[in-house]
């Protein structure tokens, strides 16, 4: 653990904790008061082989991770139990303080744990506590919201309690802190049941939904609760700016024939994602409407007829959509191994750029030995990858970017000629450097704005490949100039291609590009790694073009 400080008997962590979704993930209609979350980790979990339940994994995260994720919006989080051996996941952006405290006496049970947390918060301005057991992994941020709303909305209740379908109270309770202070004797904890301690409190019943009351007591329980799972996924509330992006829960996915279910570890933000967010780039028919054109992760399940992969394999994948989620279903032909030497998180930054660059520059434009290459947007994800790949294959590389800082990075990655498009005319620079000859292949993301200039920059028999429309969709084309140069203008897209074409591209990438990645000649360029819950900020960065390389989101 890092940067820790002692506050009474609580070990508060200020720089290291698990990823907590922001309160924006809660139902927008819910109004809840400020609160502190108390997570009871229990003892050694004797019926699970003596292991600490908090460290048991479910859907790629520990039960403690799941419990802390449910503490969305809390001012403080108190975990009653031992600190975990391993660091919790780092989080970026605003988050509550997290502390650990032990119940006194040890083994005093949930009541003792609640009172220990209450003592730890004495002197703070916390008016409400929400308490639940770590072995209730189906408790979510929405559960906490419903409890607080039931307890605090003009009812006069002392709190609220989750009840199952049979009306039995579960260890998931919202409590008014002052009332707990009123009713608790100082020695109440030892041997006393949790609800006996709260016997004098008026607790409003809140019916459990979607398996929230499921309690994990054995390994069989854990397997059973896994089948109740939902996945986290980014949703677009309405076309617009980054603020329309929220993280919600959707039903788990099941792979069909020829498909593979991937438990996503990371995804990357592409310009196409920002267009879809604004309503301009819908997914192709049959594709997920969740954002995300690439991911990395682990194989979680195989559909009928899938061979060559095993559950647990580390993979990356090219997607038509769905990457901004904790699960995604992938056609098996678009699944690729993670190149040797690449971290699994960083591998999320590879599929879209690798497949885009290789399919357009080599499979379509047929860039061959001794030919030169110009890529626009050299500081972006496609640009940084294209520069490295073309340089590694021995080509003279030209690129444009909008700042000296980005151009410096482009030069470090292997660009021979760097052009500041804000200050220079790239056609004039290309002509000057090539003695009027021009370049053989141009990879363009601008579209209409650069069409005439790109054709002017081409050499005889040159090929212009257009893969974007950032500069508009309509422009005049000088056919006479094309005829004179015997030049070609090609427009392509990757997302909507038939599955067999995308499978062929992925296979070619694995065969020709991955060896260059494995030996270090080509590497993913990652501007920043952020939590999925920071998706709006990630889109702000990409919208501003302030990044170099890719922005990666982790789950």
Coordinates of C-alpha atoms in Angstrom, one line a residue:
X1 CA 0.0 0.0 0.0
X2 CA 1.2 3.5 -0.7
X3 CA 0.8 6.9 1.0
X4 CA -1.1 5.7 4.0
X5 CA -1.7 7.6 7.2
X6 CA -3.1 6.6 10.6
X7 CA -6.4 8.1 11.8
X8 CA -7.3 6.6 15.2
X9 CA -7.5 2.9 14.7
X10 CA -8.3 3.1 11.0
X11 CA -5.7 2.7 8.3
X12 CA -6.9 5.2 5.7
X13 CA -5.5 4.8 2.1
X14 CA -5.3 8.0 0.1
X15 CA -3.6 6.9 -3.1
X16 CA -4.3 3.2 -3.5
X17 CA -7.7 1.6 -3.7
X18 CA -10.0 -0.2 -6.0
X19 CA -11.8 1.3 -9.0
X20 CA -15.1 2.9 -7.8
X21 CA -17.8 3.8 -10.3
X22 CA -18.9 7.4 -10.0
X23 CA -22.3 8.3 -8.7
X24 CA -23.4 9.0 -12.3
X25 CA -23.8 5.2 -12.6
X26 CA -26.7 5.3 -10.2
X27 CA -30.3 5.7 -11.4
X28 CA -30.6 9.4 -12.4
X29 CA -33.9 9.7 -10.6
X30 CA -32.4 8.6 -7.2
X31 CA -31.7 11.2 -4.6
X32 CA -29.6 10.0 -1.7
X33 CA -27.9 11.7 1.2
X34 CA -24.2 11.7 1.9
X35 CA -23.2 8.4 3.5
X36 CA -20.3 6.2 4.5
X37 CA -20.1 2.6 3.3
X38 CA -19.2 -0.2 5.7
X39 CA -18.1 -3.5 4.2
X40 CA -17.9 -6.5 6.5
X41 CA -15.4 -9.0 5.2
X42 CA -16.3 -11.8 7.7
X43 CA -13.8 -14.2 9.2
X44 CA -11.8 -16.9 7.5
X45 CA -14.6 -18.3 5.5
X46 CA -14.3 -21.7 7.2
X47 CA -16.8 -23.4 4.8
X48 CA -14.7 -22.2 1.8
X49 CA -11.6 -24.0 3.0
X50 CA -10.4 -21.4 5.4
X51 CA -9.8 -18.7 2.8
X52 CA -10.5 -15.1 3.3
X53 CA -13.7 -14.5 1.4
X54 CA -12.7 -10.9 0.5
X55 CA -9.9 -12.3 -1.7
X56 CA -12.0 -14.8 -3.6
X57 CA -12.4 -14.0 -7.3
X58 CA -15.7 -13.7 -9.2
X59 CA -15.8 -12.5 -12.8
X60 CA -12.1 -11.5 -12.7
X61 CA -12.4 -9.3 -9.5
X62 CA -12.3 -10.2 -5.9
X63 CA -15.4 -10.1 -3.7
X64 CA -13.8 -7.1 -2.0
X65 CA -13.5 -5.4 -5.4
X66 CA -17.2 -6.0 -6.1
X67 CA -18.1 -4.7 -2.6
X68 CA -16.1 -1.6 -3.0
X69 CA -17.5 -1.0 -6.5
X70 CA -21.0 -1.0 -4.8
X71 CA -19.8 1.9 -2.6
X72 CA -20.2 4.3 -5.5
X73 CA -20.8 7.9 -4.2
X74 CA -19.8 7.2 -0.6
X75 CA -17.9 9.9 1.2
X76 CA -15.9 7.3 3.1
X77 CA -15.5 3.5 2.9
X78 CA -14.6 1.4 6.0
X79 CA -13.6 -2.2 5.4
X80 CA -13.9 -4.3 8.5
X81 CA -11.3 -7.0 8.3
X82 CA -7.6 -7.4 7.4
X83 CA -6.0 -5.4 4.7
X84 CA -5.5 -7.5 1.5
X85 CA -2.0 -8.8 0.8
X86 CA -2.0 -7.3 -2.7
X87 CA -2.6 -3.7 -3.6
X88 CA -6.1 -2.8 -4.6
X89 CA -6.6 -1.6 -8.1
X90 CA -5.6 2.0 -8.6
X91 CA -8.3 4.5 -9.5
X92 CA -8.1 7.9 -11.3
X93 CA -10.3 10.9 -10.6
X94 CA -12.3 11.7 -7.5
X95 CA -12.9 8.8 -5.1
X96 CA -13.8 8.4 -1.4
X97 CA -11.2 7.6 1.3
X98 CA -10.9 3.9 2.1
X99 CA -9.9 2.6 5.4
X100 CA -9.5 -0.8 7.2
X101 CA -10.4 -1.5 10.8
X102 CA -10.6 -4.7 12.9
X103 CA -13.5 -5.5 15.1
X104 CA -13.0 -5.6 18.8
X105 CA -13.0 -8.2 20.2
X106 CA -11.7 -10.3 17.2
X107 CA -14.3 -12.8 16.1
X108 CA -17.1 -10.7 17.5
X109 CA -19.1 -11.1 14.3
X110 CA -21.0 -8.6 12.2
X111 CA -22.3 -6.7 15.2
X112 CA -18.8 -6.1 16.5
X113 CA -17.7 -5.1 13.0
X114 CA -20.5 -2.6 12.7
X115 CA -19.6 -1.0 16.0
X116 CA -15.9 -0.9 15.1
X117 CA -16.7 1.0 11.9
X118 CA -19.1 3.3 13.9
X119 CA -16.3 4.1 16.3
X120 CA -13.9 4.8 13.4
X121 CA -16.3 7.4 12.0
X122 CA -16.9 9.1 15.3
X123 CA -16.2 12.8 15.0
X124 CA -17.0 12.9 11.3
X125 CA -20.1 14.5 9.8
X126 CA -21.4 11.2 8.4
X127 CA -25.2 11.0 8.9
X128 CA -25.8 7.7 7.3
X129 CA -24.1 4.3 7.1
X130 CA -24.8 1.6 4.6
X131 CA -23.5 -1.8 5.8
X132 CA -23.3 -5.0 3.9
X133 CA -21.3 -8.2 3.8
X134 CA -18.5 -8.8 1.3
X135 CA -20.0 -12.2 0.6
X136 CA -23.1 -10.6 -1.0
X137 CA -21.5 -9.9 -4.3
X138 CA -24.8 -9.0 -6.0
X139 CA -25.1 -5.8 -3.9
X140 CA -24.6 -3.0 -6.4
X141 CA -24.5 0.8 -6.3
X142 CA -28.2 0.7 -7.3
X143 CA -28.9 -1.4 -4.2
X144 CA -27.2 1.2 -2.0
X145 CA -29.3 3.9 -3.6
X146 CA -32.6 2.1 -3.1
X147 CA -31.8 1.5 0.6
X148 CA -30.8 5.1 1.2
X149 CA -33.8 6.4 -0.7
X150 CA -36.2 4.2 1.3
X151 CA -34.6 5.1 4.6
X152 CA -34.3 8.9 4.1
X153 CA -37.2 10.0 1.9
X154 CA -39.6 11.6 4.4
X155 CA -40.4 8.3 6.1
X156 CA -39.0 8.9 9.6
X157 CA -37.4 5.5 9.5
X158 CA -34.2 4.8 11.4
X159 CA -32.9 2.9 8.3
X160 CA -33.8 0.3 5.7
X161 CA -33.0 -3.3 5.3
X162 CA -32.8 -5.6 2.2
X163 CA -35.2 -8.5 2.4
X164 CA -35.4 -11.6 0.2
X165 CA -38.4 -13.1 -1.5
X166 CA -39.5 -14.8 1.7
X167 CA -39.3 -11.5 3.7
X168 CA -36.1 -12.5 5.5
X169 CA -33.8 -9.7 6.4
X170 CA -30.4 -9.7 4.8
X171 CA -27.1 -8.3 6.1
X172 CA -27.4 -5.2 3.8
X173 CA -28.7 -2.2 5.8
X174 CA -28.8 1.6 5.7
X175 CA -28.7 3.2 9.2
X176 CA -29.1 6.7 10.5
X177 CA -25.8 7.1 12.4
X178 CA -27.3 9.1 15.3
X179 CA -29.9 6.4 16.0
X180 CA -27.2 3.7 16.1
X181 CA -25.4 5.8 18.7
X182 CA -28.5 6.0 20.7
X183 CA -29.3 2.3 20.9
X184 CA -25.9 0.7 21.2
X185 CA -24.3 -0.3 24.5
X186 CA -20.5 -0.1 24.6
X187 CA -20.2 -3.9 25.3
X188 CA -23.0 -4.9 22.9
X189 CA -20.9 -6.6 20.3
X190 CA -19.5 -9.8 21.9
X191 CA -21.6 -12.8 20.9
X192 CA -24.6 -10.6 19.9
X193 CA -26.4 -11.0 16.6
X194 CA -26.4 -8.2 14.1
X195 CA -30.1 -7.7 14.1
X196 CA -30.4 -8.2 17.8
X197 CA -28.2 -5.1 18.1
X198 CA -30.6 -3.2 15.9
X199 CA -33.8 -4.6 17.4
X200 CA -35.0 -1.2 18.6
X201 CA -34.5 0.5 15.2
X202 CA -37.3 1.0 12.7
X203 CA -36.0 -0.4 9.5
X204 CA -38.0 -0.1 6.3
X205 CA -38.0 -3.3 4.2
X206 CA -36.6 -3.0 0.7
X207 CA -37.3 -6.1 -1.5
X208 CA -34.2 -7.6 -3.1
X209 CA -34.0 -7.9 -6.9
X210 CA -31.8 -9.7 -9.4
X211 CA -30.1 -12.0 -6.8
X212 CA -29.0 -9.1 -4.5
X213 CA -29.8 -11.3 -1.4
X214 CA -27.6 -14.1 -2.6
X215 CA -25.0 -15.0 0.1
X216 CA -21.8 -16.8 -0.8
X217 CA -21.0 -19.3 1.9
X218 CA -19.4 -22.2 -0.1
X219 CA -17.6 -22.7 -3.4
X220 CA -20.9 -24.0 -4.9
X221 CA -22.5 -20.8 -3.8
X222 CA -19.9 -18.8 -5.7
X223 CA -20.4 -20.8 -8.9
X224 CA -24.2 -20.3 -8.5
X225 CA -24.0 -16.6 -8.0
X226 CA -21.7 -16.3 -11.1
X227 CA -24.7 -17.4 -13.2
X228 CA -26.6 -14.4 -11.9
X229 CA -24.0 -12.1 -13.2
X230 CA -24.5 -8.9 -15.1
X231 CA -21.7 -7.1 -16.9
X232 CA -20.7 -3.4 -16.7
X233 CA -21.0 -1.5 -19.9
X234 CA -20.9 2.1 -21.1
X235 CA -24.3 3.4 -22.3
X236 CA -25.1 6.5 -24.4
X237 CA -28.1 8.3 -22.8
X238 CA -28.6 10.5 -25.9
X239 CA -26.4 11.7 -28.8
X240 CA -24.1 14.4 -27.5
X241 CA -20.8 15.2 -25.7
X242 CA -18.8 13.0 -23.3
X243 CA -21.3 13.8 -20.5
X244 CA -23.9 11.5 -22.1
X245 CA -21.7 8.4 -21.3
X246 CA -22.5 6.4 -18.2
X247 CA -21.6 3.0 -16.9
X248 CA -24.6 0.7 -16.4
X249 CA -25.3 -3.0 -15.9
X250 CA -26.5 -5.2 -18.7
X251 CA -27.2 -8.9 -18.8
X252 CA -24.3 -11.3 -19.2
X253 CA -23.5 -12.5 -22.7
X254 CA -23.5 -16.0 -24.2
X255 CA -21.4 -16.9 -27.2
X256 CA -23.2 -18.4 -30.2
X257 CA -21.8 -20.9 -32.7
X258 CA -18.4 -19.8 -34.0
X259 CA -18.1 -17.1 -31.2
X260 CA -16.0 -16.7 -28.2
X261 CA -16.9 -14.9 -24.9
X262 CA -14.1 -12.7 -23.7
X263 CA -13.8 -11.3 -20.2
X264 CA -12.6 -7.8 -21.0
X265 CA -9.6 -6.5 -19.2
X266 CA -9.1 -3.3 -21.3
X267 CA -10.4 -1.5 -24.3
X268 CA -9.3 1.6 -26.2
X269 CA -10.9 4.8 -27.4
X270 CA -11.0 5.5 -31.1
X271 CA -12.2 8.5 -33.0
X272 CA -15.0 6.3 -34.4
X273 CA -16.3 5.9 -30.8
X274 CA -16.6 9.7 -30.4
X275 CA -18.6 9.9 -33.7
X276 CA -20.9 7.1 -32.6
X277 CA -21.4 8.9 -29.3
X278 CA -22.6 12.0 -31.2
X279 CA -25.0 9.9 -33.3
X280 CA -23.0 9.9 -36.6
X281 CA -21.5 6.4 -36.8
X282 CA -24.1 3.7 -35.9
X283 CA -22.9 0.1 -35.5
X284 CA -23.5 -2.2 -38.5
X285 CA -26.6 -4.4 -38.4
X286 CA -26.3 -7.2 -35.8
X287 CA -23.4 -5.6 -33.9
X288 CA -23.6 -4.5 -30.3
X289 CA -24.6 -0.8 -29.8
X290 CA -22.1 -0.6 -26.9
X291 CA -19.1 1.5 -27.9
X292 CA -15.7 -0.1 -28.5
X293 CA -13.9 -1.5 -31.6
X294 CA -11.2 -3.4 -29.8
X295 CA -10.3 -5.1 -26.5
X296 CA -8.0 -7.3 -24.7
X297 CA -8.9 -9.9 -22.1
X298 CA -9.2 -13.6 -21.3
X299 CA -11.4 -16.3 -23.0
X300 CA -14.3 -17.0 -20.7
X301 CA -16.4 -19.4 -22.8
X302 CA -16.4 -21.0 -26.2
X303 CA -19.3 -21.2 -28.6
X304 CA -20.2 -24.3 -30.5
X305 CA -17.7 -25.3 -33.1
X306 CA -14.8 -23.1 -31.8
X307 CA -11.4 -24.8 -31.9
X308 CA -7.9 -23.6 -31.2
X309 CA -8.7 -21.6 -28.1
X310 CA -9.1 -22.5 -24.4
X311 CA -10.8 -20.8 -21.5
X312 CA -8.3 -18.6 -19.8
X313 CA -6.3 -17.7 -22.9
X314 CA -5.1 -14.1 -23.1
X315 CA -6.3 -12.5 -26.2
X316 CA -7.0 -9.3 -28.0
X317 CA -9.8 -8.8 -30.5
X318 CA -11.1 -6.7 -33.4
X319 CA -14.8 -5.8 -32.8
X320 CA -17.7 -4.2 -34.6
X321 CA -18.8 -2.9 -31.2
X322 CA -19.1 -3.9 -27.6
X323 CA -15.6 -3.3 -26.3
X324 CA -16.6 -0.8 -23.5
X325 CA -18.0 -3.6 -21.4
X326 CA -16.7 -6.3 -19.0
X327 CA -17.8 -9.0 -21.5
X328 CA -17.9 -9.1 -25.2
X329 CA -18.8 -11.8 -27.8
X330 CA -16.3 -12.1 -30.6
X331 CA -16.4 -14.0 -33.9
X332 CA -13.6 -16.5 -33.6
X333 CA -11.8 -15.2 -36.7
X334 CA -11.4 -11.8 -35.1
X335 CA -9.7 -13.2 -32.0
X336 CA -5.9 -12.8 -31.9
X337 CA -3.2 -13.8 -29.4
X338 CA -1.6 -11.1 -27.4
X339 CA 1.9 -10.5 -29.0
X340 CA 4.8 -11.7 -26.9
X341 CA 6.2 -9.1 -24.6
X342 CA 3.0 -6.9 -24.6
X343 CA 1.1 -6.3 -21.4
X344 CA -2.4 -7.5 -21.5
X345 CA -3.8 -4.0 -20.8
X346 CA -1.7 -2.4 -23.5
X347 CA -2.7 -5.1 -26.0
X348 CA -6.1 -3.4 -26.1
X349 CA -4.5 -0.6 -28.1
X350 CA -3.4 -2.9 -30.9
X351 CA -6.3 -4.6 -32.8
X352 CA -8.0 -1.7 -34.5
X353 CA -4.9 0.2 -35.5
X354 CA -3.0 -2.9 -36.6
X355 CA -5.8 -4.2 -38.7
X356 CA -6.6 -0.7 -40.1
X357 CA -3.0 0.0 -41.1
X358 CA -2.1 -3.4 -42.4
X359 CA -5.3 -3.9 -44.4
X360 CA -5.2 -0.5 -46.0
X361 CA -1.5 0.2 -46.6
X362 CA -0.3 -3.3 -47.5
X363 CA -3.3 -5.5 -48.4
X364 CA -5.1 -2.7 -50.3
X365 CA -2.5 -0.1 -51.4
X366 CA 0.2 -2.7 -51.7
X367 CA 3.0 -0.6 -50.4
X368 CA 6.1 -2.3 -51.7
X369 CA 9.8 -2.1 -51.1
X370 CA 11.6 1.2 -51.9
X371 CA 8.2 3.0 -51.9
X372 CA 7.5 6.0 -49.7
X373 CA 4.6 6.5 -47.4
X374 CA 2.7 9.5 -46.0
X375 CA 0.3 9.2 -43.0
X376 CA -1.8 12.1 -41.7
X377 CA -2.4 12.5 -38.0
X378 CA 0.9 11.0 -37.0
X379 CA 0.3 11.6 -33.3
X380 CA -2.9 9.6 -33.1
X381 CA -3.4 5.9 -32.6
X382 CA -3.3 5.0 -36.3
X383 CA -0.5 7.4 -37.1
X384 CA 1.8 6.3 -34.3
X385 CA 1.3 2.6 -35.3
X386 CA 1.6 3.3 -39.1
X387 CA 4.9 5.2 -38.6
X388 CA 6.4 2.4 -36.7
X389 CA 5.3 -0.4 -39.0
X390 CA 6.3 1.4 -42.2
X391 CA 9.7 2.3 -40.7
X392 CA 10.3 -1.3 -39.5
X393 CA 9.6 -2.5 -43.0
X394 CA 12.2 -0.1 -44.5
X395 CA 10.0 2.6 -46.0
X396 CA 10.7 6.3 -46.1
X397 CA 7.9 7.8 -43.8
X398 CA 6.3 11.2 -44.0
X399 CA 3.8 12.4 -41.5
X400 CA 1.8 15.4 -40.4
X401 CA 0.8 16.6 -36.9
X402 CA -0.3 19.8 -35.3
X403 CA 2.4 20.5 -32.7
X404 CA 6.2 20.3 -32.3
X405 CA 5.7 17.9 -29.4
X406 CA 3.8 15.4 -31.4
X407 CA 6.2 15.7 -34.3
X408 CA 9.0 15.0 -32.0
X409 CA 7.3 11.8 -30.9
X410 CA 6.7 10.9 -34.6
X411 CA 10.4 11.3 -35.3
X412 CA 11.3 9.1 -32.4
X413 CA 8.9 6.4 -33.7
X414 CA 10.7 6.4 -37.1
X415 CA 9.2 9.2 -39.2
X416 CA 11.8 10.5 -41.6
X417 CA 10.0 13.7 -42.6
X418 CA 7.7 15.5 -40.1
X419 CA 5.4 18.3 -41.2
X420 CA 3.5 20.7 -39.0
X421 CA 0.2 21.1 -40.8
X422 CA -0.6 24.3 -38.9
X423 CA 2.6 26.0 -40.2
X424 CA 3.5 24.2 -43.4
X425 CA 1.9 23.1 -46.7
X426 CA 2.5 19.3 -46.7
X427 CA 2.3 19.2 -50.5
X428 CA 5.2 21.7 -50.8
X429 CA 7.3 19.9 -48.3
X430 CA 6.7 16.5 -50.0
X431 CA 7.6 17.9 -53.4
X432 CA 10.7 19.6 -52.0
X433 CA 12.0 16.6 -50.1
X434 CA 11.3 14.2 -53.0
X435 CA 12.6 16.5 -55.8
X436 CA 9.1 16.9 -57.2
X437 CA 8.4 13.1 -57.3
X438 CA 5.8 12.8 -54.6
X439 CA 5.0 9.9 -52.3
X440 CA 3.7 6.4 -53.4
X441 CA 1.0 5.8 -50.7
X442 CA -1.0 8.2 -48.6
X443 CA -3.1 7.1 -45.7
X444 CA -5.7 9.8 -45.0
X445 CA -8.1 10.3 -42.2
X446 CA -9.3 13.8 -43.2
X447 CA -11.4 13.1 -46.3
X448 CA -12.8 16.0 -48.3
X449 CA -10.5 18.7 -46.8
X450 CA -7.3 17.0 -48.0
X451 CA -8.5 15.3 -51.2
X452 CA -7.0 17.7 -53.7
X453 CA -3.8 18.2 -51.7
X454 CA -3.4 14.4 -51.3
X455 CA -3.7 13.8 -55.0
X456 CA -1.2 16.6 -55.6
X457 CA 1.2 14.9 -53.2
X458 CA 1.1 11.5 -55.0
X459 CA 3.8 10.2 -57.2
X460 CA 3.1 8.6 -60.5
X461 CA 1.2 5.3 -59.9
X462 CA 0.5 6.5 -56.4
X463 CA -2.3 5.3 -54.2
X464 CA -4.5 7.5 -51.9
X465 CA -6.4 5.5 -49.3
X466 CA -9.1 7.4 -47.4
X467 CA -10.2 5.9 -44.1
X468 CA -11.9 8.9 -42.4
X469 CA -14.0 12.0 -42.9
X470 CA -12.7 14.3 -40.2
X471 CA -12.4 17.0 -42.8
X472 CA -15.8 16.6 -44.5
X473 CA -17.5 14.3 -47.0
X474 CA -17.7 16.3 -50.2
X475 CA -14.9 17.7 -52.4
X476 CA -13.9 18.2 -56.1
X477 CA -11.6 15.6 -57.6
X478 CA -9.3 16.6 -60.5
X479 CA -9.7 13.5 -62.7
X480 CA -7.2 14.9 -65.2
X481 CA -4.5 14.9 -62.6
X482 CA -5.4 11.3 -61.6
X483 CA -5.2 10.2 -65.2
X484 CA -1.9 12.0 -65.7
X485 CA -0.4 10.3 -62.7
X486 CA -2.1 7.0 -63.2
X487 CA -3.1 7.4 -59.6
X488 CA -5.8 5.7 -57.6
X489 CA -8.1 6.9 -54.9
X490 CA -9.5 4.2 -52.6
X491 CA -12.0 4.6 -49.8
X492 CA -12.4 1.8 -47.3
X493 CA -13.9 1.0 -43.9
X494 CA -13.2 -1.9 -41.6
X495 CA -16.1 -2.1 -39.1
X496 CA -18.8 -3.1 -41.5
X497 CA -16.8 -5.6 -43.6
X498 CA -18.0 -9.2 -43.8
X499 CA -16.7 -11.6 -41.2
X500 CA -14.6 -13.6 -43.6
X501 CA -12.8 -10.4 -44.7
X502 CA -12.1 -9.3 -41.1
X503 CA -10.9 -12.8 -40.3
X504 CA -8.5 -12.8 -43.2
X505 CA -7.2 -9.4 -42.1
X506 CA -6.7 -10.6 -38.5
X507 CA -4.9 -13.7 -39.7
X508 CA -2.6 -11.6 -41.9
X509 CA -1.9 -9.2 -39.0
X510 CA -0.9 -12.1 -36.7
X511 CA 1.4 -13.5 -39.4
X512 CA 3.1 -10.4 -40.6
X513 CA 2.7 -7.7 -37.9
X514 CA 2.8 -9.5 -34.6
X515 CA 6.4 -10.8 -35.1
X516 CA 7.5 -7.1 -35.4
X517 CA 5.6 -6.3 -32.2
X518 CA 7.1 -9.3 -30.4
X519 CA 10.7 -8.2 -31.2
X520 CA 10.0 -4.6 -30.2
X521 CA 10.2 -2.9 -33.6
X522 CA 6.5 -1.9 -33.2
X523 CA 4.8 -1.2 -29.9
X524 CA 1.5 0.1 -28.8
X525 CA 1.7 3.8 -27.9
X526 CA -0.5 4.5 -24.9
X527 CA -1.2 8.1 -23.9
X528 CA -3.0 7.2 -20.6
X529 CA -4.7 4.2 -18.9
X530 CA -7.9 5.1 -17.2
X531 CA -10.8 3.2 -15.4
X532 CA -13.9 2.5 -17.4
X533 CA -15.8 4.8 -15.1
X534 CA -13.6 7.7 -16.4
X535 CA -14.9 7.1 -20.0
X536 CA -16.3 10.7 -20.2
X537 CA -12.9 12.2 -19.4
X538 CA -11.3 9.8 -21.9
X539 CA -13.6 11.0 -24.6
X540 CA -12.8 14.6 -23.7
X541 CA -9.1 13.9 -24.3
X542 CA -9.7 12.2 -27.6
X543 CA -12.1 14.9 -28.7
X544 CA -9.5 17.6 -28.0
X545 CA -6.7 15.7 -29.9
X546 CA -4.5 16.3 -26.9
X547 CA -3.3 12.7 -26.8
X548 CA -0.4 10.9 -28.5
X549 CA -1.3 7.3 -29.3
X550 CA -4.2 5.6 -27.6
X551 CA -6.3 6.2 -24.5
X552 CA -7.0 2.9 -22.8
X553 CA -9.8 2.0 -20.5
X554 CA -9.5 -0.8 -17.9
X555 CA -12.3 -2.8 -16.4

